[in-house]
Short mmCIF file of C-alpha atoms in Angstrom, two decimals:
data_model
loop_
_atom_site.label_atom_id
_atom_site.label_comp_id
_atom_site.label_asym_id
_atom_site.label_seq_id
_atom_site.Cartn_x
_atom_site.Cartn_y
_atom_site.Cartn_z
CA MET A 482 173.01 157.88 58.80
CA GLN A 483 170.91 159.68 56.31
CA ARG A 484 173.80 160.97 54.42
CA ALA A 485 175.41 157.37 54.21
CA ALA A 486 171.92 155.90 53.07
CA ALA A 487 171.65 158.75 50.37
CA LEU A 488 175.40 157.89 48.98
CA VAL A 489 174.40 154.21 48.77
CA ARG A 490 171.18 155.00 46.79
CA ARG A 491 172.79 157.22 43.94
CA GLY A 492 173.25 155.15 40.40
CA CYS A 493 171.77 151.70 39.52
CA CYS A 494 174.59 149.48 39.78
CA PRO A 495 177.96 148.83 40.80
CA GLY A 496 180.02 151.03 38.56
CA THR A 497 177.31 153.23 36.98
CA PRO A 498 178.17 156.99 37.21
CA GLY A 499 176.22 158.91 39.83
CA PRO A 500 175.02 162.61 39.36
CA TRP A 501 178.48 164.08 40.14
CA GLY A 502 180.38 161.30 37.88
CA ARG A 503 181.48 158.82 40.59
CA SER A 504 180.53 154.91 40.27
CA GLN A 505 177.96 153.56 42.67
CA SER A 506 181.02 151.25 44.11
CA SER A 507 183.30 154.40 45.25
CA ALA A 508 179.97 155.88 46.89
CA ALA A 509 179.32 152.81 48.66
CA ALA A 510 182.95 152.97 50.30
CA GLU A 511 182.24 156.46 50.96
CA ALA A 512 179.06 155.36 52.99
CA SER A 513 180.93 152.90 54.58
CA ALA A 514 183.62 155.39 55.60
CA VAL A 515 180.60 157.35 57.02
CA LEU A 516 179.43 154.41 59.19
CA LYS A 517 182.28 153.98 60.57
CA VAL A 518 183.09 157.44 61.94
CA ARG A 519 179.45 157.99 63.04
CA PRO A 520 178.61 154.72 65.38
CA GLN A 521 175.00 153.34 65.07
CA ARG A 522 172.99 154.69 67.68
CA SER A 523 171.03 151.93 69.95
CA ARG A 524 167.02 151.76 69.48
CA ARG A 525 165.42 154.60 71.61
CA GLU A 526 163.79 152.98 74.55
CA ARG A 527 160.16 153.31 75.13
CA ILE A 528 158.44 155.93 77.00
CA LEU A 529 155.43 154.44 78.12
CA THR A 530 156.02 150.89 79.61
CA LEU A 531 154.62 148.43 82.41
CA GLU A 532 157.24 149.73 84.64
CA SER A 533 156.60 153.64 83.70
CA MET A 534 152.80 153.74 83.27
CA ASN A 535 150.39 154.94 86.16
CA PRO A 536 150.38 152.07 88.83
CA GLN A 537 146.83 152.95 89.75
CA VAL A 538 145.60 151.99 86.07
CA LYS A 539 147.93 149.01 86.12
CA ALA A 540 145.98 147.93 89.48
CA VAL A 541 142.49 148.29 87.51
CA GLU A 542 140.69 145.20 87.27
CA TYR A 543 137.31 144.44 85.58
CA ALA A 544 136.19 140.69 85.80
CA VAL A 545 133.24 141.21 83.64
CA ARG A 546 135.35 141.66 80.70
CA GLY A 547 138.67 140.16 82.13
CA PRO A 548 140.39 137.04 81.05
CA ILE A 549 137.64 134.65 80.74
CA VAL A 550 135.73 136.91 77.86
CA LEU A 551 139.42 137.09 76.31
CA LYS A 552 139.26 133.26 75.94
CA ALA A 553 135.96 133.27 74.72
CA VAL A 554 136.75 135.68 71.83
CA GLU A 555 139.52 133.33 71.07
CA LEU A 556 137.23 130.57 71.00
CA GLU A 557 134.63 132.50 69.06
CA LEU A 558 137.59 133.15 66.10
CA GLU A 559 138.69 129.25 66.23
CA LEU A 560 135.00 128.40 65.61
CA GLN A 561 134.90 130.77 62.50
CA ARG A 562 138.31 129.43 61.09
CA GLY A 563 136.31 125.81 61.42
CA ILE A 564 138.03 124.53 64.40
CA LYS A 565 136.03 121.80 65.86
CA LYS A 566 134.96 122.30 69.42
CA PRO A 567 132.87 120.46 71.88
CA PHE A 568 130.15 123.17 71.10
CA THR A 569 128.84 125.16 68.23
CA GLU A 570 128.78 128.47 69.57
CA VAL A 571 129.95 130.30 72.58
CA ILE A 572 127.21 131.78 74.97
CA ARG A 573 127.99 134.99 76.71
CA ALA A 574 126.35 134.70 79.82
CA ASN A 575 128.94 137.08 81.51
CA ILE A 576 127.28 140.36 81.15
CA GLY A 577 123.74 142.13 81.45
CA ASP A 578 123.67 143.13 77.75
CA ALA A 579 120.13 142.24 77.01
CA GLN A 580 119.56 142.93 73.40
CA ALA A 581 123.10 141.14 72.85
CA MET A 582 120.73 138.11 74.47
CA GLY A 583 117.85 138.58 71.89
CA GLN A 584 115.91 140.83 73.93
CA GLN A 585 113.69 143.12 71.36
CA PRO A 586 113.80 146.82 71.62
CA ILE A 587 110.96 148.82 73.22
CA THR A 588 108.96 150.23 69.96
CA PHE A 589 108.34 153.64 71.35
CA LEU A 590 111.74 154.25 72.46
CA ARG A 591 113.43 153.25 69.18
CA GLN A 592 110.38 155.24 67.24
CA VAL A 593 111.12 158.45 69.21
CA MET A 594 115.21 157.98 68.63
CA ALA A 595 114.62 157.49 65.18
CA LEU A 596 112.72 160.56 64.39
CA CYS A 597 115.24 162.55 66.58
CA THR A 598 118.15 161.09 64.70
CA TYR A 599 116.53 161.63 61.08
CA PRO A 600 114.04 164.66 61.50
CA ASN A 601 112.82 164.25 57.85
CA LEU A 602 110.47 161.29 59.33
CA LEU A 603 108.61 163.92 61.53
CA ASP A 604 106.30 164.09 58.13
CA SER A 605 106.03 160.40 57.71
CA PRO A 606 102.51 158.88 58.71
CA SER A 607 104.09 155.78 59.91
CA PHE A 608 105.05 157.32 63.22
CA PRO A 609 102.68 157.95 66.10
CA GLU A 610 101.80 161.63 67.23
CA ASP A 611 102.91 161.06 70.74
CA ALA A 612 106.34 159.75 69.71
CA LYS A 613 106.72 162.84 67.18
CA LYS A 614 105.60 165.26 70.35
CA ARG A 615 108.36 163.85 72.30
CA ALA A 616 111.06 163.85 69.10
CA ARG A 617 109.81 167.66 68.72
CA ARG A 618 110.44 168.82 72.55
CA ILE A 619 114.14 167.05 72.56
CA LEU A 620 115.01 168.85 69.26
CA GLN A 621 113.68 171.97 70.14
CA ALA A 622 116.02 171.74 73.46
CA CYS A 623 119.31 170.86 71.07
CA GLY A 624 121.34 173.48 69.50
CA GLY A 625 120.54 173.71 65.99
CA ASN A 626 117.55 171.35 66.44
CA SER A 627 119.98 168.24 66.07
CA LEU A 628 121.13 165.37 68.57
CA GLY A 629 124.71 165.98 66.68
CA SER A 630 125.04 169.32 68.90
CA TYR A 631 126.70 169.51 72.23
CA SER A 632 124.64 169.93 75.03
CA ALA A 633 125.35 171.95 78.25
CA SER A 634 127.71 169.75 80.53
CA GLN A 635 125.05 168.77 83.09
CA GLY A 636 122.58 167.88 80.26
CA VAL A 637 119.80 169.20 78.11
CA ASN A 638 117.87 171.10 80.34
CA CYS A 639 114.05 169.83 79.20
CA ILE A 640 115.35 166.08 79.94
CA ARG A 641 116.64 166.73 83.20
CA GLU A 642 113.06 168.33 83.84
CA ASP A 643 111.59 165.38 82.77
CA VAL A 644 113.93 162.99 84.93
CA ALA A 645 113.04 165.20 87.88
CA ALA A 646 109.20 164.78 87.07
CA TYR A 647 109.52 160.82 86.85
CA ILE A 648 111.53 160.85 90.17
CA THR A 649 108.54 162.83 91.65
CA ARG A 650 106.17 160.42 90.37
CA ARG A 651 108.34 157.10 91.41
CA ASP A 652 108.45 158.59 94.94
CA GLY A 653 105.01 159.33 95.33
CA GLY A 654 105.50 163.16 95.30
CA VAL A 655 108.64 163.65 97.13
CA PRO A 656 109.77 166.74 95.34
CA ALA A 657 113.10 166.33 93.00
CA ASP A 658 114.86 169.66 91.69
CA PRO A 659 116.07 169.69 87.75
CA ASP A 660 119.13 171.35 89.09
CA ASN A 661 120.13 168.65 91.13
CA ILE A 662 119.95 166.00 88.17
CA TYR A 663 123.21 165.51 86.05
CA LEU A 664 122.89 163.44 82.87
CA THR A 665 125.70 160.83 82.44
CA THR A 666 127.26 158.52 80.09
CA GLY A 667 125.66 155.36 81.54
CA ALA A 668 125.36 155.10 85.61
CA SER A 669 128.92 154.48 85.34
CA ASP A 670 129.98 157.66 84.57
CA GLY A 671 128.15 159.33 87.35
CA ILE A 672 129.63 156.90 89.84
CA SER A 673 133.18 157.62 88.82
CA THR A 674 132.63 161.22 88.60
CA ILE A 675 131.24 161.55 92.08
CA LEU A 676 133.90 159.71 93.73
CA LYS A 677 136.54 161.79 91.76
CA ILE A 678 135.59 164.72 94.14
CA LEU A 679 134.88 162.64 97.01
CA VAL A 680 138.40 160.92 97.22
CA SER A 681 141.28 163.17 99.17
CA GLY A 682 143.86 162.99 101.53
CA GLY A 683 146.77 160.73 102.03
CA GLY A 684 148.18 158.11 104.30
CA LYS A 685 145.57 157.45 107.23
CA SER A 686 143.25 160.24 105.98
CA ARG A 687 142.88 158.86 102.57
CA THR A 688 139.30 158.38 101.54
CA GLY A 689 138.22 155.00 102.33
CA VAL A 690 134.94 153.95 100.16
CA LEU A 691 132.76 151.13 101.83
CA ILE A 692 131.56 148.50 99.16
CA PRO A 693 129.66 145.38 99.42
CA ILE A 694 131.15 142.26 98.81
CA PRO A 695 130.33 140.62 96.62
CA GLN A 696 130.47 144.01 94.42
CA TYR A 697 129.97 145.25 90.89
CA PRO A 698 133.60 145.46 89.71
CA LEU A 699 133.12 148.98 88.39
CA TYR A 700 133.47 150.14 92.33
CA SER A 701 136.80 148.37 92.94
CA ALA A 702 138.04 149.49 89.67
CA VAL A 703 137.34 153.18 89.92
CA ILE A 704 138.97 152.80 93.60
CA SER A 705 142.17 151.54 92.49
CA GLU A 706 142.07 154.24 89.82
CA LEU A 707 141.64 157.04 92.33
CA ASP A 708 144.14 155.33 94.74
CA ALA A 709 141.42 155.31 97.40
CA VAL A 710 141.19 153.01 99.94
CA GLN A 711 138.59 149.99 99.64
CA VAL A 712 136.67 149.03 102.58
CA ASN A 713 135.02 145.67 102.26
CA TYR A 714 131.40 145.09 103.91
CA TYR A 715 130.12 141.39 103.49
CA LEU A 716 126.47 140.46 102.38
CA ASP A 717 125.02 137.79 104.38
CA GLU A 718 124.96 135.05 102.22
CA GLU A 719 123.20 132.87 104.51
CA ASN A 720 120.09 135.53 104.57
CA CYS A 721 119.78 135.86 101.15
CA TRP A 722 122.55 138.17 100.74
CA ALA A 723 120.92 140.77 102.93
CA LEU A 724 122.77 143.78 104.22
CA ASN A 725 123.48 144.21 108.25
CA VAL A 726 124.15 147.19 109.81
CA ASN A 727 126.43 145.45 112.14
CA GLU A 728 128.58 144.14 109.64
CA LEU A 729 128.67 148.02 108.32
CA ARG A 730 129.94 148.74 111.72
CA ARG A 731 132.57 146.31 111.97
CA ALA A 732 133.96 147.44 108.53
CA VAL A 733 134.01 151.29 109.62
CA ARG A 734 135.46 150.42 113.03
CA GLU A 735 138.50 148.57 111.44
CA ALA A 736 139.08 150.88 108.49
CA LYS A 737 139.60 153.51 110.81
CA GLU A 738 143.12 152.55 111.47
CA HIS A 739 144.23 153.11 108.30
CA CYS A 740 141.88 155.22 106.14
CA ASP A 741 139.19 157.81 106.56
CA PRO A 742 136.15 155.97 105.84
CA LYS A 743 133.71 158.58 103.89
CA VAL A 744 131.82 156.83 101.20
CA LEU A 745 129.16 154.21 101.55
CA CYS A 746 127.86 152.37 98.21
CA ILE A 747 124.57 150.52 97.99
CA ILE A 748 123.74 148.67 95.09
CA ASN A 749 119.97 147.87 95.09
CA PRO A 750 118.72 145.64 93.73
CA GLY A 751 122.06 143.81 94.07
CA ASN A 752 124.51 142.98 91.26
CA PRO A 753 125.82 140.29 91.44
CA THR A 754 123.44 138.74 94.26
CA GLY A 755 119.97 139.82 93.07
CA GLN A 756 118.70 140.91 96.50
CA VAL A 757 116.08 143.60 97.01
CA GLN A 758 116.51 145.57 100.51
CA SER A 759 113.57 146.17 102.76
CA ARG A 760 112.20 149.60 103.59
CA LYS A 761 113.79 148.70 107.22
CA CYS A 762 117.07 147.86 105.98
CA ILE A 763 117.24 151.20 104.15
CA GLU A 764 116.38 153.26 107.06
CA ASP A 765 119.13 151.63 109.07
CA VAL A 766 121.68 152.15 106.62
CA ILE A 767 120.41 155.87 106.41
CA HIS A 768 120.86 156.21 110.02
CA PHE A 769 124.06 154.74 110.05
CA ALA A 770 125.36 157.15 107.67
CA TRP A 771 123.78 160.00 109.40
CA GLU A 772 125.51 158.66 112.47
CA GLU A 773 128.97 158.04 110.83
CA LYS A 774 129.15 161.16 108.62
CA LEU A 775 129.19 158.81 105.31
CA PHE A 776 128.06 160.12 101.93
CA LEU A 777 125.72 157.61 100.40
CA LEU A 778 126.12 156.26 97.06
CA ALA A 779 122.88 154.47 95.87
CA ASP A 780 123.20 152.65 92.49
CA GLU A 781 119.44 151.72 91.68
CA VAL A 782 120.08 150.88 87.86
CA TYR A 783 117.86 147.67 88.48
CA GLN A 784 114.64 149.40 89.95
CA ASP A 785 112.62 148.12 87.76
CA ASN A 786 113.90 144.47 87.80
CA VAL A 787 112.01 143.15 90.69
CA TYR A 788 110.28 139.83 90.71
CA SER A 789 109.94 137.95 94.03
CA PRO A 790 106.04 138.73 95.10
CA GLY A 791 107.05 139.61 98.59
CA CYS A 792 109.48 142.39 97.43
CA ARG A 793 109.38 146.25 96.28
CA PHE A 794 112.02 148.44 95.33
CA HIS A 795 112.28 151.40 97.69
CA SER A 796 114.26 154.51 96.40
CA PHE A 797 116.99 155.91 99.07
CA LYS A 798 115.64 159.34 98.06
CA LYS A 799 111.95 158.35 99.04
CA VAL A 800 113.03 156.59 102.27
CA LEU A 801 115.21 159.57 103.23
CA HIS A 802 112.79 162.34 102.92
CA GLU A 803 109.99 160.09 104.68
CA MET A 804 112.71 159.71 107.83
CA GLY A 805 112.26 163.39 108.53
CA PRO A 806 114.13 166.92 108.10
CA GLU A 807 117.30 165.72 110.49
CA TYR A 808 118.01 163.04 107.92
CA SER A 809 116.55 164.37 104.92
CA SER A 810 118.27 167.67 104.93
CA ASN A 811 121.91 166.49 106.06
CA VAL A 812 122.53 163.16 104.53
CA GLU A 813 124.47 163.79 101.45
CA LEU A 814 122.83 160.96 98.47
CA ALA A 815 123.93 160.42 94.93
CA SER A 816 121.37 158.10 93.32
CA PHE A 817 121.90 156.63 89.58
CA HIS A 818 119.84 155.16 87.34
CA SER A 819 120.35 154.04 83.70
CA THR A 820 118.84 153.13 80.24
CA SER A 821 121.07 149.69 80.07
CA LYS A 822 118.96 147.68 82.44
CA GLY A 823 115.07 147.49 83.34
CA TYR A 824 113.16 146.79 80.82
CA MET A 825 114.74 148.76 78.26
CA GLY A 826 117.97 146.77 77.84
CA GLU A 827 119.35 150.13 75.71
CA CYS A 828 123.36 149.56 76.96
CA GLY A 829 124.59 151.04 73.64
CA TYR A 830 123.14 154.40 73.91
CA ARG A 831 125.15 154.91 77.30
CA GLY A 832 122.21 156.98 79.04
CA GLY A 833 121.88 157.68 82.58
CA TYR A 834 121.43 160.00 85.12
CA MET A 835 122.68 161.23 88.68
CA GLU A 836 120.81 162.88 91.31
CA VAL A 837 122.58 164.44 94.30
CA ILE A 838 120.80 166.00 96.99
CA ASN A 839 122.41 167.94 99.73
CA LEU A 840 125.70 168.98 98.17
CA HIS A 841 127.48 172.08 99.47
CA PRO A 842 126.87 175.14 96.94
CA GLU A 843 130.43 175.37 96.06
CA ILE A 844 130.67 171.47 95.48
CA LYS A 845 128.19 171.86 92.78
CA GLY A 846 130.26 174.44 91.05
CA GLN A 847 133.11 172.10 91.44
CA LEU A 848 131.17 168.99 89.80
CA VAL A 849 129.79 171.08 87.15
CA LYS A 850 133.61 172.02 86.26
CA LEU A 851 134.63 168.34 86.06
CA LEU A 852 131.38 167.38 84.28
CA SER A 853 132.58 170.19 81.71
CA VAL A 854 136.17 168.84 81.33
CA ARG A 855 134.09 166.08 79.27
CA LEU A 856 131.92 168.33 77.63
CA CYS A 857 129.00 166.45 77.83
CA PRO A 858 127.47 162.89 77.40
CA PRO A 859 126.29 161.53 74.32
CA VAL A 860 123.08 163.62 73.50
CA SER A 861 121.46 160.60 71.82
CA GLY A 862 122.12 158.82 75.31
CA GLN A 863 120.25 161.90 76.90
CA ALA A 864 117.49 161.23 74.60
CA ALA A 865 116.74 157.83 75.21
CA MET A 866 117.07 158.44 78.77
CA ASP A 867 114.18 161.00 78.21
CA ILE A 868 111.94 158.19 76.82
CA VAL A 869 112.78 156.05 79.67
CA VAL A 870 111.50 158.55 82.35
CA ASN A 871 108.76 160.04 79.69
CA PRO A 872 107.30 156.88 78.49
CA PRO A 873 103.54 156.72 76.87
CA VAL A 874 100.70 157.53 79.27
CA PRO A 875 97.15 156.16 79.47
CA GLY A 876 95.24 157.72 76.68
CA GLU A 877 98.02 158.41 74.41
CA GLU A 878 98.49 156.16 71.01
CA SER A 879 101.31 154.11 71.69
CA PHE A 880 100.30 153.31 75.54
CA GLU A 881 98.93 149.82 74.89
CA GLN A 882 101.67 148.44 72.98
CA PHE A 883 104.28 149.91 75.04
CA ARG A 884 102.37 148.38 78.24
CA ARG A 885 102.36 145.12 76.79
CA GLU A 886 106.24 144.95 75.85
CA LYS A 887 107.35 146.15 79.24
CA GLU A 888 104.95 143.85 81.01
CA SER A 889 106.18 140.86 78.55
CA VAL A 890 110.00 141.65 79.33
CA LEU A 891 109.47 141.98 83.04
CA GLY A 892 107.30 138.81 83.12
CA ASP A 893 109.93 136.95 80.88
CA LEU A 894 112.56 138.11 83.54
CA ALA A 895 110.73 136.86 86.58
CA LYS A 896 109.98 133.49 85.10
CA LYS A 897 113.44 133.12 84.07
CA ALA A 898 114.47 134.16 87.37
CA LYS A 899 112.58 131.54 89.13
CA LEU A 900 113.78 128.64 86.41
CA THR A 901 117.27 129.54 87.31
CA GLU A 902 117.20 129.17 91.03
CA ASP A 903 115.20 126.05 90.85
CA LEU A 904 117.30 124.24 88.16
CA PHE A 905 120.61 125.45 90.11
CA ASN A 906 119.28 124.03 93.71
CA GLN A 907 118.81 120.66 92.15
CA VAL A 908 122.51 120.17 91.31
CA PRO A 909 124.48 118.53 93.69
CA GLY A 910 127.06 120.92 94.98
CA VAL A 911 125.35 124.19 94.15
CA GLN A 912 123.20 126.46 96.14
CA CYS A 913 121.60 129.28 94.77
CA ASN A 914 119.63 132.04 96.61
CA PRO A 915 116.18 133.35 95.37
CA LEU A 916 116.88 135.68 92.60
CA GLN A 917 114.53 138.64 94.07
CA GLY A 918 115.77 141.33 91.57
CA ALA A 919 118.48 142.46 88.80
CA MET A 920 119.51 140.06 86.13
CA TYR A 921 121.85 137.71 87.41
CA ALA A 922 122.43 134.52 89.42
CA PHE A 923 125.06 134.16 91.82
CA PRO A 924 125.28 130.74 92.82
CA ARG A 925 127.76 129.26 95.43
CA ILE A 926 129.62 126.08 94.16
CA PHE A 927 131.28 123.67 96.25
CA LEU A 928 134.74 122.65 94.85
CA PRO A 929 136.46 119.53 95.78
CA ALA A 930 140.17 119.89 97.38
CA ARG A 931 141.71 118.14 94.50
CA ALA A 932 139.85 120.56 92.14
CA VAL A 933 141.49 123.57 94.28
CA GLU A 934 144.98 122.20 94.19
CA ALA A 935 144.61 121.90 90.54
CA ALA A 936 143.81 125.55 90.16
CA GLN A 937 146.58 126.55 92.45
CA ALA A 938 148.95 124.43 89.83
CA HIS A 939 147.71 126.31 87.09
CA THR A 940 148.11 129.81 89.12
CA MET A 941 144.33 130.31 89.00
CA ALA A 942 141.92 131.30 91.30
CA PRO A 943 139.68 128.10 92.04
CA ASP A 944 136.47 129.55 90.53
CA MET A 945 138.33 130.81 87.90
CA PHE A 946 139.66 127.48 87.03
CA TYR A 947 136.02 126.20 87.51
CA CYS A 948 134.72 128.91 84.85
CA MET A 949 137.50 128.19 82.28
CA LYS A 950 137.08 124.83 82.28
CA LEU A 951 133.39 125.48 81.70
CA LEU A 952 133.97 127.76 79.02
CA GLU A 953 136.21 125.22 77.05
CA GLU A 954 134.05 122.32 77.49
CA THR A 955 130.58 123.77 76.93
CA GLY A 956 131.16 127.35 75.32
CA ILE A 957 129.40 129.18 78.28
CA CYS A 958 131.18 132.01 79.35
CA VAL A 959 130.30 133.01 83.08
CA VAL A 960 132.40 135.14 85.44
CA PRO A 961 134.02 133.68 88.58
CA GLY A 962 132.88 134.85 91.73
CA SER A 963 136.52 136.05 92.69
CA GLY A 964 135.80 138.84 90.31
CA PHE A 965 133.08 140.63 92.64
CA GLY A 966 134.60 139.66 95.98
CA GLN A 967 133.35 136.60 98.05
CA ARG A 968 134.28 135.33 101.62
CA GLU A 969 137.27 133.50 101.98
CA GLY A 970 137.04 129.88 101.55
CA THR A 971 133.67 130.26 99.04
CA TYR A 972 133.43 129.98 95.52
CA HIS A 973 130.74 131.45 93.09
CA PHE A 974 130.03 132.33 89.56
CA ARG A 975 127.51 135.22 88.13
CA MET A 976 125.52 134.18 85.08
CA THR A 977 123.07 136.40 83.44
CA ILE A 978 119.31 135.42 83.11
CA LEU A 979 118.82 137.34 79.78
CA PRO A 980 118.79 134.33 77.28
CA PRO A 981 115.38 133.66 75.95
CA VAL A 982 113.75 131.06 78.09
CA GLU A 983 114.40 127.98 76.06
CA LYS A 984 117.95 128.52 75.52
CA LEU A 985 118.31 129.45 79.22
CA ARG A 986 116.91 125.97 79.85
CA THR A 987 119.52 124.57 77.89
CA VAL A 988 122.37 126.70 79.23
CA LEU A 989 121.48 125.55 82.82
CA GLN A 990 121.05 121.74 81.67
CA LYS A 991 124.72 121.90 80.17
CA VAL A 992 126.16 123.82 83.47
CA LYS A 993 124.50 120.99 85.49
CA GLU A 994 126.02 118.30 83.61
CA PHE A 995 129.38 119.76 83.41
CA HIS A 996 129.40 120.41 87.13
CA ILE A 997 128.79 117.12 87.73
CA LYS A 998 131.30 115.77 85.39
CA PHE A 999 133.81 118.25 87.19
CA LEU A 1000 132.84 116.88 90.57
CA GLU A 1001 133.67 113.15 89.48
CA LYS A 1002 136.85 114.35 88.07
CA TYR A 1003 138.18 116.05 91.29
CA ALA A 1004 136.31 114.15 93.68
#
């Protein structure tokens, strides 16, 4: 083929002599003869296709950034091109991204990050001394005094020490060991890493992972990717999404018929459901895990986001310790925290940590080995995590401003949680439990039979159909409950409460107007 092409290229036009005295027409004739002798090869098939790809990856779904968000992006582009819509902007209420919704960063955190990123600023009088002190400590622990260097795979040592000190303070003196702390790329990285180690076996001995329904879709996605067995336990919607141990018993009993249930995942405060577990509930769960020999995963990234006056965050680590050595020395527990939620909202830094207790010493080595494959979590994210666990304290220069900013963010979230609950419960055909914590509402929507039939005609889940119509008619992007899991025959959506109060009020009013029209159309 190459020879034929070269023959055709020789000369400038038909009849023009080539470099060996032949005309281009004779070269073309020779090329044609070559092509007749050597038949054209068909195009090589792709190695990677939907049929040949890893089937576990294909099974992964992540509703928070699924089809509804792709449609939102499409609508945003159309608005930018001047295409008229019934709305002027797309409101991304699908994800808990605080700063994208207008929340201002905590000044102290950004000051320390600026100093760590550009150490020349350490000489500037514009930065407070307590911020400089923390920045110097972090930089001195980094290779070459730079955030741009790799860290140890488990994370920067002094930051792990600060995390351990934070956990000890939070839990009223219950000790934490820096050696049990693993800094991670957000909490998600820690969750997926520990699950990689936990999943094993085949057939009926394949690891079963218990997850709450509704759940945060990270869990079902990782379970699919690892080809583990998802074991659902249902939260009690009629009882403010409470966790009932009898439901855990049912789930484990039925799961033992086809897998080996080995892991129990808890999200507290809940995502998407916003419930805050009582201390008694946590005790019951720990006892159940001890009884059934389950490894506990406690997702506690919303531990600062508790709004209801009668609720309080209790860490699984503290309750486990207070239950006595029979439990605290035996129950294996991994708990997770992050820079992304709370009052910080620093999602983009991807900072987080995992504390793992009662892990077998040989498994510790395996965990560090697995972490070393990805070298280390982003050092900037580690630094951000350090500031979260080591904020200004009374008597320091930045304390008062830090306290005001933190209280302002959490106070606004509490107001917005109550506003959202109250307004949703004024809408016919919508029922919303109290938002005790986290940063989402997960209202139940009662859909007419004709709406369900219309969804089926579009091969959509009914709540996906509803959410897609809501997006197309109002520009408001929420996530259908089917992406989180829900009891058969019930429908929900998840909406963040992060927009500023007045914008949130407008969003809720638009949802109300849409819902009433939707009911009228499909009644």
